[in-house]
Amino acid sequence: MINLSGIRKLFKTKDGIVTAVDRVDLEIKDGEIFGIIGYSGAGKSTLIRMLNSLERPSEGTVTIAGKEMSSLKGKSLRKARQEISMIFQHFNLLWSRTVSENIGFPLEIAGVPKEQRQKRVEELIKLVGLEGRGGSYPSQLSGGQKQRVGIARALANNPKVLLCDEATSALDPKTTDSILELLVDINKKLGLTIVLITHEMHVIRKICHRVAVMEAGKVVEMGPVLDVFKKPQAGITKQFVKQVTDPEETKDTISHIIEEESGKVVQLSFIGEETEKPLITKIIRKFDIEVNILQGKISQTQEGAYGTLFIQIDGDVVEIDRAIAFIREEGVQVEVIDHV
Ligand code: ADP
């Protein structure tokens, strides 16, 4: 279904040339759920943007359903792009439009008549489990419901491939599960090929058939998810696998904690030389906020520390935002997973 051959993508920056994707060969099968995992900066977004023709490869070819994307222009490119749809971490909904209008938007653009559009929107609302919410505005929905709108909108034009860009990273663990279940359901019902990029191994384990692990623009490991979990080869894959030793238990505890606690709950994914403690101490010293470690697992090896932590940050909103920016500057992956 999707074939990437010798793909490279270079960006010119003021500091020189950045190789975002470096000689990637991939084949994604029809009807497969394929995961691409890597830490920030690994090249995942650039890769997925080339699948969507939002970026052109500097070298190599992208072939989708037998069509080489770089050879297409104008109408045929637009048609090929309609067969590939995308959902996003922050949903990218139109805030001034209702759920039905958001879902029907691609059909409106494609000039589908109103009556036909309404019928299709009804079908999609049912498919994603949003019955009765067609007239609501995005601001009246929970995160999970917003992503359901995103999924329904992405399916409006009957695509063959759904690209998911960190689609569950802004959701709490229980909602993440329900969205992943919906994706599996859609994959089975519609035979849709799904490609998802994530930095969370539990997402890969839960729904993907095969996975490619990316580091510094390269695919360093690829294979069926069960094989990769059983026998990870690359050092970075071993780290990802260790992060999900007991994800089910962690997720249940975290959603329970989120229900009880106030403040912003933040998930930190560590990989580096430092353990969590110096960082937490630095945050407390630098900002006028309280930080509690709710849950997590940090492992220390000779190469350094890695793991995942859930912390709750209490205090002034501006200070919390500055603290989160500070954590990112320290090179730690951070996701705000809920705000109660
Ligand atoms: P990921 O999605 O895994 O976080 P990206 O694909 O966003 O990784 O980025 C890979 C590398 O390419 C990073 O070093 C990033 O800074 C660089 N990069 C991505 N897009 C651009 C761009 N438009 N211009 C310059 N550098 C870029």
Short mmCIF file of C-alpha atoms and ligand atoms in Angstrom, two decimals:
data_model
loop_
_atom_site.label_atom_id
_atom_site.label_comp_id
_atom_site.label_asym_id
_atom_site.label_seq_id
_atom_site.Cartn_x
_atom_site.Cartn_y
_atom_site.Cartn_z
CA MET A 1 0.00 0.00 0.00
CA ILE A 2 2.74 2.45 1.02
CA ASN A 3 6.31 2.15 -0.10
CA LEU A 4 9.13 4.44 0.92
CA SER A 5 12.39 3.84 -0.85
CA GLY A 6 15.68 5.51 0.04
CA ILE A 7 13.92 8.50 1.54
CA ARG A 8 16.04 11.40 2.76
CA LYS A 9 14.92 14.83 3.81
CA LEU A 10 17.38 17.62 4.35
CA PHE A 11 16.52 21.07 5.64
CA LYS A 12 18.70 24.10 5.09
CA THR A 13 18.96 26.17 8.24
CA LYS A 14 21.10 29.13 9.16
CA ASP A 15 23.41 26.76 11.04
CA GLY A 16 23.82 24.41 8.09
CA ILE A 17 22.04 21.38 6.73
CA VAL A 18 19.85 19.26 9.02
CA THR A 19 19.17 15.67 7.98
CA ALA A 20 15.68 15.08 9.36
CA VAL A 21 15.13 11.70 7.66
CA ASP A 22 18.07 9.62 6.54
CA ARG A 23 17.70 6.81 3.96
CA VAL A 24 14.49 5.24 5.15
CA ASP A 25 13.02 2.20 3.40
CA LEU A 26 9.57 1.12 4.57
CA GLU A 27 6.72 -0.94 3.27
CA ILE A 28 3.32 -0.61 4.93
CA LYS A 29 0.75 -3.21 3.96
CA ASP A 30 -2.86 -2.67 2.98
CA GLY A 31 -5.09 -2.82 6.09
CA GLU A 32 -2.16 -2.75 8.50
CA ILE A 33 -1.85 -0.66 11.68
CA PHE A 34 1.75 0.51 11.51
CA GLY A 35 3.46 2.41 14.32
CA ILE A 36 6.47 4.69 14.11
CA ILE A 37 8.04 5.41 17.48
CA GLY A 38 10.90 7.71 18.43
CA TYR A 39 11.79 10.50 20.78
CA SER A 40 11.39 14.15 19.86
CA GLY A 41 13.55 15.13 16.89
CA ALA A 42 13.84 11.55 15.55
CA GLY A 43 12.23 12.53 12.23
CA LYS A 44 8.74 11.05 12.69
CA SER A 45 6.76 14.17 11.76
CA THR A 46 8.91 14.85 8.72
CA LEU A 47 8.37 11.27 7.58
CA ILE A 48 4.60 11.41 8.03
CA ARG A 49 4.49 14.80 6.27
CA MET A 50 6.14 13.18 3.25
CA LEU A 51 3.41 10.52 3.22
CA ASN A 52 0.87 13.30 3.11
CA SER A 53 2.80 15.20 0.38
CA LEU A 54 3.14 18.16 2.74
CA GLU A 55 6.89 17.78 2.26
CA ARG A 56 8.78 16.47 -0.75
CA PRO A 57 11.67 14.09 -0.11
CA SER A 58 15.14 15.42 -1.00
CA GLU A 59 15.95 11.91 -2.26
CA GLY A 60 13.99 8.69 -2.75
CA THR A 61 10.43 7.88 -3.68
CA VAL A 62 7.07 7.66 -1.91
CA THR A 63 4.63 5.32 -3.63
CA ILE A 64 1.07 5.05 -2.37
CA ALA A 65 -1.36 2.53 -3.86
CA GLY A 66 0.93 2.13 -6.86
CA LYS A 67 1.22 5.87 -7.53
CA GLU A 68 4.53 7.62 -7.13
CA MET A 69 3.60 10.82 -5.34
CA SER A 70 6.33 13.05 -6.79
CA SER A 71 5.15 12.30 -10.32
CA LEU A 72 1.63 13.59 -9.60
CA LYS A 73 0.53 17.16 -10.19
CA GLY A 74 -2.65 19.25 -10.08
CA LYS A 75 -5.87 17.25 -10.13
CA SER A 76 -4.26 13.81 -9.85
CA LEU A 77 -2.19 14.96 -6.84
CA ARG A 78 -5.32 16.37 -5.17
CA LYS A 79 -7.16 13.10 -5.82
CA ALA A 80 -4.29 11.01 -4.43
CA ARG A 81 -4.09 13.25 -1.36
CA GLN A 82 -7.80 12.75 -0.70
CA GLU A 83 -7.04 9.09 -0.16
CA ILE A 84 -4.78 9.99 2.76
CA SER A 85 -6.22 11.67 5.80
CA MET A 86 -4.75 12.82 9.06
CA ILE A 87 -5.66 13.36 12.71
CA PHE A 88 -3.67 15.51 15.11
CA GLN A 89 -2.59 15.76 18.73
CA HIS A 90 -4.53 18.99 19.28
CA PHE A 91 -7.46 17.95 17.05
CA ASN A 92 -7.28 21.03 14.73
CA LEU A 93 -11.05 21.57 14.80
CA LEU A 94 -12.87 24.69 13.63
CA TRP A 95 -13.99 26.23 16.91
CA SER A 96 -16.78 28.38 15.47
CA ARG A 97 -18.46 25.42 13.81
CA THR A 98 -20.57 22.63 15.26
CA VAL A 99 -19.57 18.98 15.40
CA SER A 100 -21.67 18.23 12.28
CA GLU A 101 -20.20 21.20 10.41
CA ASN A 102 -16.66 20.17 11.33
CA ILE A 103 -17.24 16.61 10.15
CA GLY A 104 -18.93 17.77 6.94
CA PHE A 105 -16.26 20.38 6.19
CA PRO A 106 -14.14 18.26 3.78
CA LEU A 107 -17.34 17.33 1.92
CA GLU A 108 -18.35 20.99 1.71
CA ILE A 109 -14.91 21.79 0.21
CA ALA A 110 -15.34 18.92 -2.25
CA GLY A 111 -18.70 20.42 -3.33
CA VAL A 112 -20.89 17.55 -2.08
CA PRO A 113 -24.58 18.67 -2.07
CA LYS A 114 -26.09 19.49 1.33
CA GLU A 115 -28.51 16.57 1.57
CA GLN A 116 -25.88 13.98 0.69
CA ARG A 117 -23.48 15.67 3.08
CA GLN A 118 -25.93 15.48 5.97
CA LYS A 119 -26.51 11.79 5.35
CA ARG A 120 -22.78 11.06 5.38
CA VAL A 121 -22.27 13.18 8.52
CA GLU A 122 -24.99 11.18 10.32
CA GLU A 123 -23.25 7.92 9.37
CA LEU A 124 -19.91 9.23 10.61
CA ILE A 125 -21.36 10.52 13.88
CA LYS A 126 -22.71 7.04 14.53
CA LEU A 127 -19.45 5.37 13.56
CA VAL A 128 -17.43 7.38 16.10
CA GLY A 129 -20.06 7.21 18.86
CA LEU A 130 -21.08 10.89 18.99
CA GLU A 131 -24.84 10.44 18.61
CA GLY A 132 -26.73 13.45 19.93
CA ARG A 133 -23.68 15.74 19.85
CA GLY A 134 -23.95 16.97 16.25
CA GLY A 135 -25.12 20.43 17.32
CA SER A 136 -22.45 20.95 20.01
CA TYR A 137 -19.42 23.19 19.55
CA PRO A 138 -15.90 21.81 20.12
CA SER A 139 -15.54 23.88 23.33
CA GLN A 140 -18.46 21.91 24.81
CA LEU A 141 -16.73 18.56 24.27
CA SER A 142 -14.19 16.55 26.26
CA GLY A 143 -10.76 15.82 24.74
CA GLY A 144 -11.81 12.32 23.72
CA GLN A 145 -14.97 13.61 22.05
CA LYS A 146 -12.94 16.25 20.18
CA GLN A 147 -10.66 13.53 18.83
CA ARG A 148 -13.75 11.53 17.78
CA VAL A 149 -14.80 14.57 15.72
CA GLY A 150 -11.27 14.69 14.26
CA ILE A 151 -11.50 11.02 13.30
CA ALA A 152 -14.97 11.39 11.76
CA ARG A 153 -13.83 14.42 9.74
CA ALA A 154 -10.75 12.53 8.55
CA LEU A 155 -12.97 9.69 7.32
CA ALA A 156 -15.49 11.92 5.51
CA ASN A 157 -13.95 11.44 2.06
CA ASN A 158 -13.47 7.67 2.44
CA PRO A 159 -9.66 7.71 2.59
CA LYS A 160 -7.58 4.55 2.22
CA VAL A 161 -4.96 5.63 4.73
CA LEU A 162 -5.33 7.40 8.09
CA LEU A 163 -2.22 9.09 9.48
CA CYS A 164 -2.27 9.73 13.22
CA ASP A 165 0.18 12.33 14.51
CA GLU A 166 0.50 11.79 18.30
CA ALA A 167 -3.29 11.47 18.25
CA THR A 168 -3.64 10.42 21.88
CA SER A 169 -0.80 12.39 23.46
CA ALA A 170 -3.09 15.14 24.74
CA LEU A 171 -5.54 12.67 26.31
CA ASP A 172 -5.67 11.02 29.72
CA PRO A 173 -4.95 7.27 29.80
CA LYS A 174 -8.59 6.07 29.94
CA THR A 175 -9.60 8.29 27.03
CA THR A 176 -6.48 7.19 25.15
CA ASP A 177 -7.67 3.61 25.44
CA SER A 178 -11.13 4.42 24.13
CA ILE A 179 -9.70 6.31 21.12
CA LEU A 180 -7.28 3.46 20.36
CA GLU A 181 -10.19 1.01 20.53
CA LEU A 182 -12.09 3.20 18.07
CA LEU A 183 -9.11 3.17 15.68
CA VAL A 184 -8.95 -0.65 15.84
CA ASP A 185 -12.70 -0.79 15.22
CA ILE A 186 -12.39 1.47 12.17
CA ASN A 187 -9.41 -0.51 10.88
CA LYS A 188 -11.45 -3.71 11.06
CA LYS A 189 -14.77 -2.31 9.80
CA LEU A 190 -13.41 -0.21 6.94
CA GLY A 191 -10.16 -2.06 6.19
CA LEU A 192 -8.39 1.27 6.56
CA THR A 193 -4.59 1.34 6.69
CA ILE A 194 -3.45 3.26 9.78
CA VAL A 195 -0.01 4.79 10.29
CA LEU A 196 0.56 6.31 13.68
CA ILE A 197 3.50 8.17 15.12
CA THR A 198 4.02 8.33 18.84
CA HIS A 199 6.65 8.47 21.55
CA GLU A 200 4.57 6.16 23.77
CA MET A 201 5.30 2.44 23.59
CA HIS A 202 2.01 1.45 25.25
CA VAL A 203 0.15 2.93 22.25
CA ILE A 204 2.23 0.76 19.91
CA ARG A 205 1.70 -2.33 22.06
CA LYS A 206 -2.02 -1.81 22.30
CA ILE A 207 -2.94 -1.54 18.62
CA CYS A 208 -0.08 -1.82 16.12
CA HIS A 209 0.70 -4.87 14.03
CA ARG A 210 4.23 -3.73 13.15
CA VAL A 211 6.50 -0.98 14.37
CA ALA A 212 9.49 0.99 13.11
CA VAL A 213 11.76 2.57 15.71
CA MET A 214 13.38 5.84 14.65
CA GLU A 215 16.47 7.52 15.99
CA ALA A 216 18.31 10.49 14.43
CA GLY A 217 16.39 10.24 11.15
CA LYS A 218 17.00 6.52 10.66
CA VAL A 219 14.85 3.45 11.18
CA VAL A 220 16.99 1.49 13.64
CA GLU A 221 14.62 -1.44 14.12
CA MET A 222 11.47 -2.73 12.48
CA GLY A 223 9.27 -5.77 12.89
CA PRO A 224 6.04 -7.26 14.25
CA VAL A 225 5.21 -5.61 17.59
CA LEU A 226 5.24 -8.89 19.54
CA ASP A 227 8.72 -9.77 18.23
CA VAL A 228 10.07 -6.33 19.04
CA PHE A 229 8.68 -6.57 22.57
CA LYS A 230 10.07 -10.05 23.09
CA LYS A 231 13.51 -9.41 21.66
CA PRO A 232 14.34 -5.73 21.22
CA GLN A 233 17.66 -5.33 19.40
CA ALA A 234 18.56 -1.63 19.32
CA GLY A 235 19.47 0.16 22.56
CA ILE A 236 16.70 2.72 22.09
CA THR A 237 14.10 -0.01 21.51
CA LYS A 238 15.14 -1.67 24.76
CA GLN A 239 14.51 1.62 26.55
CA PHE A 240 11.05 2.01 25.00
CA VAL A 241 10.15 -1.58 25.88
CA LYS A 242 11.25 -1.12 29.49
CA GLN A 243 9.01 1.92 29.83
CA VAL A 244 5.89 -0.20 29.56
CA THR A 245 6.63 -2.99 31.98
CA ASP A 246 3.21 -2.66 33.51
CA PRO A 247 1.24 -0.06 31.57
CA GLU A 248 -2.24 -1.26 32.45
CA GLU A 249 -1.69 -0.88 36.16
CA THR A 250 -0.02 2.51 35.74
CA LYS A 251 -2.78 3.85 33.52
CA ASP A 252 -5.52 2.81 35.94
CA THR A 253 -3.74 4.41 38.86
CA ILE A 254 -3.08 7.61 36.94
CA SER A 255 -6.65 8.13 35.79
CA HIS A 256 -7.73 7.51 39.37
CA ILE A 257 -5.25 10.10 40.62
CA ILE A 258 -6.34 12.63 37.99
CA GLU A 259 -9.90 12.33 39.20
CA GLU A 260 -8.83 13.08 42.76
CA GLU A 261 -6.14 15.71 42.37
CA SER A 262 -6.32 19.30 41.27
CA GLY A 263 -3.68 21.11 39.21
CA LYS A 264 -2.02 20.15 35.99
CA VAL A 265 -0.92 16.57 35.58
CA VAL A 266 2.15 16.31 33.45
CA GLN A 267 3.79 13.23 32.01
CA LEU A 268 7.56 13.38 31.69
CA SER A 269 9.48 10.89 29.60
CA PHE A 270 13.08 10.81 30.66
CA ILE A 271 16.11 9.74 28.83
CA GLY A 272 19.34 11.28 29.89
CA GLU A 273 22.07 11.39 32.41
CA GLU A 274 20.10 12.81 35.29
CA THR A 275 17.53 11.14 37.44
CA GLU A 276 14.25 12.92 38.09
CA LYS A 277 15.20 14.36 41.44
CA PRO A 278 17.57 17.17 40.41
CA LEU A 279 15.04 18.30 37.80
CA ILE A 280 12.14 18.37 40.26
CA THR A 281 14.29 20.28 42.74
CA LYS A 282 15.24 22.78 40.04
CA ILE A 283 11.58 23.34 39.10
CA ILE A 284 10.57 23.93 42.71
CA ARG A 285 13.45 26.38 43.25
CA LYS A 286 12.90 28.29 40.04
CA PHE A 287 9.10 28.63 40.08
CA ASP A 288 6.58 29.48 42.73
CA ILE A 289 4.71 26.21 42.41
CA GLU A 290 4.24 22.90 44.13
CA VAL A 291 5.34 19.71 42.44
CA ASN A 292 4.20 16.26 43.51
CA ILE A 293 5.33 13.03 41.98
CA LEU A 294 2.16 11.02 41.49
CA GLN A 295 3.44 7.94 39.82
CA GLY A 296 6.31 6.76 37.74
CA LYS A 297 9.19 4.56 37.09
CA ILE A 298 12.76 5.70 36.59
CA SER A 299 15.49 3.22 35.84
CA GLN A 300 19.14 3.97 36.19
CA THR A 301 21.65 2.11 34.04
CA GLN A 302 25.27 2.72 33.22
CA GLU A 303 24.21 4.71 30.15
CA GLY A 304 21.94 6.98 32.17
CA ALA A 305 18.39 7.31 33.42
CA TYR A 306 15.18 6.63 31.56
CA GLY A 307 11.54 6.18 32.37
CA THR A 308 8.24 7.94 32.77
CA LEU A 309 6.96 10.11 35.57
CA PHE A 310 3.60 11.67 36.22
CA ILE A 311 3.81 14.85 38.24
CA GLN A 312 1.16 17.23 39.43
CA ILE A 313 1.98 20.93 39.29
CA ASP A 314 -0.05 23.32 41.43
CA GLY A 315 0.13 27.09 41.36
CA ASP A 316 -0.26 30.13 39.13
CA VAL A 317 -1.16 29.21 35.53
CA VAL A 318 1.53 31.46 34.01
CA GLU A 319 4.16 29.99 36.29
CA ILE A 320 3.01 26.46 35.45
CA ASP A 321 3.31 27.20 31.73
CA ARG A 322 6.79 28.64 32.29
CA ALA A 323 7.75 25.57 34.31
CA ILE A 324 6.58 23.26 31.53
CA ALA A 325 8.58 25.28 28.98
CA PHE A 326 11.60 25.03 31.31
CA ILE A 327 11.28 21.24 31.56
CA ARG A 328 11.20 21.07 27.74
CA GLU A 329 14.30 23.27 27.53
CA GLU A 330 16.03 20.77 29.78
CA GLY A 331 15.56 18.23 27.00
CA VAL A 332 12.90 16.19 28.80
CA GLN A 333 9.83 15.09 26.83
CA VAL A 334 6.78 16.52 28.53
CA GLU A 335 3.08 16.16 27.83
CA VAL A 336 0.29 17.83 29.75
CA ILE A 337 -2.14 14.96 30.12
CA ASP A 338 -4.95 16.56 32.05
CA HIS A 339 -6.09 19.69 33.74
CA VAL A 340 -8.80 19.10 36.29
P1 ADP B 1 9.93 14.25 15.48
O1 ADP B 1 8.60 14.33 14.82
O2 ADP B 1 10.41 12.84 15.64
O3 ADP B 1 9.99 15.03 16.77
P2 ADP B 1 10.85 16.00 13.34
O4 ADP B 1 10.55 15.29 12.08
O5 ADP B 1 9.90 17.08 13.76
O6 ADP B 1 11.04 14.92 14.52
O7 ADP B 1 12.31 16.64 13.26
C1 ADP B 1 13.48 15.92 12.87
C2 ADP B 1 14.64 16.88 12.78
O8 ADP B 1 14.46 17.75 11.67
C3 ADP B 1 14.80 17.78 13.98
O9 ADP B 1 16.17 17.98 14.19
C4 ADP B 1 14.12 19.06 13.56
O10 ADP B 1 14.68 20.17 14.22
C5 ADP B 1 14.45 19.10 12.08
N1 ADP B 1 13.41 19.80 11.29
C6 ADP B 1 12.13 19.41 11.11
N2 ADP B 1 11.46 20.27 10.31
C7 ADP B 1 12.36 21.25 9.98
C8 ADP B 1 12.29 22.43 9.17
N3 ADP B 1 11.15 22.80 8.53
N4 ADP B 1 13.39 23.20 9.07
C9 ADP B 1 14.55 22.84 9.69
N5 ADP B 1 14.69 21.73 10.45
C10 ADP B 1 13.61 20.94 10.61
#
